[in-house]
Structures are given as structure tokens and as C-alpha cells.
Amino acid sequence: MQKINHWHQFETASDVAEAVCSQIISSAESAIAERGCFKLVLAGGSTPEKIYQLLACAQTDWSKWFIFYGDERCLAADDMDRNSTMAANALLNKVNIPSSHIFSMPTERGVVAAAEQYRQTIANIDQFDLVLLGMGEDGHTASLFPGQIHDRNETVHEIYHSPKPPSERISLSAKTLANTRQLFFIITGAAKLTPVKQWKQGDELPVATILPDTGVDIYIDQSAIA
């Protein structure tokens, strides 16, 4: 059963972005002080983009950050619809994170090759420090969609029939996403009202399958809260 630490409720999506940005920096400082580095998994989406834009102005030891992705669309490496392109434009091109610390998903190579390479990329990760995730109008998170069946022991899933285009993607598995010291769900907008209500009722949504031992924190704006 999913352990929810707290529903952090804010008035607007901008308020959510500011709060999450502050918490990310706090998590980074703690991780760097305790373990010498900060391993962060990025999400796609409009509110995460706002968060990354705010982070670009923050003061932190960027040389100790390591960046991973929760999912990616199978598109050309520089396609504007890729999560990696959004994150690069909003944050990564503006701060001094070493390029060797940024682990994009190589989905331009196709589903099978990209998934296999990313399995190797994360094979030696003992645990992420922080995973950021959003939620879709159908309750999906990363590229884990309702009704899909996956091998629960896999670390990276090959996605061939996404209900949202493009149909081919790769995604970290629920097991991999849960292997983190902290996990923040970032949820904004009235379109999320129904899945939030379903989530609270205990419906079997993909967001409810992410089960870190330390629990999850949900950052949500007023328009999305049920």
C-alpha cells in the first residue's frame, strides 16, 4: 500500500513550483553534505518546466548533481517534444552540471536499444535521492499508463502503445522509481480533479503503484485538489 507522507496544498501552480524548487535545493544540500552527490530524476510537463526555470537561478554546487529521466518519447535527439530538450532549455544549459553527469534516455535509437542502454546506465545506482513525477488526466505517471501490463522486476520498460503520442517511449519502472530517498508528485490544474479523487479513493491508478519505503509527498494546487 502506498504511504503518502503529506498533501502539500498551494493556491496556484506557480506557488507549487516555488515550493518544490525550494525543497529540491534543500534535498540537494542534504545529499551533498551526507553522501557527496545528488541524484535527481526529472519529470516532463509544464509545472516541472517552471520548477526547472526557477532552479536555474538557485545557488548550489551543481558539480555534485547527477541527472536522470523518468521517461522519454522516441523522437529525434533535439526534438522539442522530448523531456530532455525541455529540461536542457529550462535548466541544464544554464547551470554548470558536468555533461558526464547528465544521463538522457537515448530514445532516438529506438525503443529496444534505448531501454537496454538505460538499464545499463542505472545498473549501478544504489538509490536515487529524489524522484520528481507528474500525473496525467488518466492517472498515468512517467510513461506508465492505465491498463498496461509490465514485468514488475524490470528496471526500464519498453512502451509501444502509449495512448498519448508518440506511441513509442521508454520509462523507468515502478520498482525503479520507488528506489529513492524522496519522491515528489507535482500535480496542477483542474483537469487532474478526477484522477486525484480516484487516487484518494484507492483506485488502481499507475500513480498508486509507486511505493518507496519512505513514502511520497504530493505537491498540488487548489484547482486540482479533490
Tab-separated table of N, CA and C in Angstrom, residues 5 12 26 29 33 36 44 48-49 52 61 73 86-87 89 112 170 178 200 209 221 226:
chain	number	residue	atom	x	y	z
A	5	ASN	N	3.037	10.715	2.658
A	5	ASN	CA	3.507	11.489	3.803
A	5	ASN	C	2.654	12.728	4.035
A	12	THR	N	-1.791	28.246	-6.274
A	12	THR	CA	-1.595	28.247	-7.722
A	12	THR	C	-0.460	27.309	-8.121
A	26	SER	N	16.932	22.089	-0.948
A	26	SER	CA	17.161	21.560	0.398
A	26	SER	C	17.604	20.102	0.340
A	29	GLU	N	21.237	19.933	-0.950
A	29	GLU	CA	22.237	20.309	0.056
A	29	GLU	C	22.454	19.177	1.053
A	33	ALA	N	25.958	17.025	1.375
A	33	ALA	CA	26.642	17.031	2.672
A	33	ALA	C	26.822	15.619	3.219
A	36	GLY	N	27.938	13.250	-0.730
A	36	GLY	CA	28.857	13.792	-1.717
A	36	GLY	C	28.289	14.041	-3.088
A	44	GLY	N	8.725	15.292	-16.984
A	44	GLY	CA	8.299	16.226	-18.010
A	44	GLY	C	7.063	16.978	-17.545
A	48	PRO	N	6.727	21.104	-13.979
A	48	PRO	CA	8.156	20.842	-13.831
A	48	PRO	C	9.029	21.820	-14.612
A	49	GLU	N	8.586	22.220	-15.798
A	49	GLU	CA	9.369	23.200	-16.555
A	49	GLU	C	9.524	24.500	-15.764
A	52	TYR	N	12.132	23.947	-13.126
A	52	TYR	CA	13.495	23.952	-13.646
A	52	TYR	C	13.963	25.371	-13.946
A	61	ASP	N	25.928	23.601	-5.386
A	61	ASP	CA	27.126	23.038	-6.012
A	61	ASP	C	26.700	22.124	-7.151
A	73	ARG	N	10.089	10.158	-24.800
A	73	ARG	CA	9.447	9.799	-26.059
A	73	ARG	C	10.513	9.396	-27.078
A	86	MET	N	13.328	19.923	-23.174
A	86	MET	CA	12.711	20.887	-22.264
A	86	MET	C	13.612	21.161	-21.068
A	87	ALA	N	14.135	20.108	-20.460
A	87	ALA	CA	14.984	20.276	-19.279
A	87	ALA	C	16.272	21.008	-19.623
A	89	ASN	N	16.692	23.268	-22.048
A	89	ASN	CA	16.393	24.678	-22.291
A	89	ASN	C	16.034	25.421	-21.010
A	112	VAL	N	13.985	-0.516	-28.170
A	112	VAL	CA	14.761	-1.626	-27.618
A	112	VAL	C	16.161	-1.182	-27.228
A	170	ILE	N	10.212	5.006	-23.652
A	170	ILE	CA	10.701	4.140	-22.591
A	170	ILE	C	10.424	4.832	-21.260
A	178	ALA	N	10.565	3.841	-7.387
A	178	ALA	CA	10.393	3.752	-5.935
A	178	ALA	C	11.715	3.631	-5.188
A	200	LYS	N	-7.367	9.160	-4.250
A	200	LYS	CA	-7.727	9.207	-2.827
A	200	LYS	C	-8.673	8.073	-2.434
A	209	THR	N	0.984	2.942	-7.851
A	209	THR	CA	1.855	1.760	-7.869
A	209	THR	C	3.293	2.095	-7.517
A	221	ASP	N	-1.976	22.041	-6.512
A	221	ASP	CA	-2.595	23.364	-6.409
A	221	ASP	C	-4.095	23.237	-6.145
A	226	ALA	N	-9.112	17.388	-4.751
A	226	ALA	CA	-10.471	16.842	-4.707
A	226	ALA	C	-10.945	16.748	-3.264
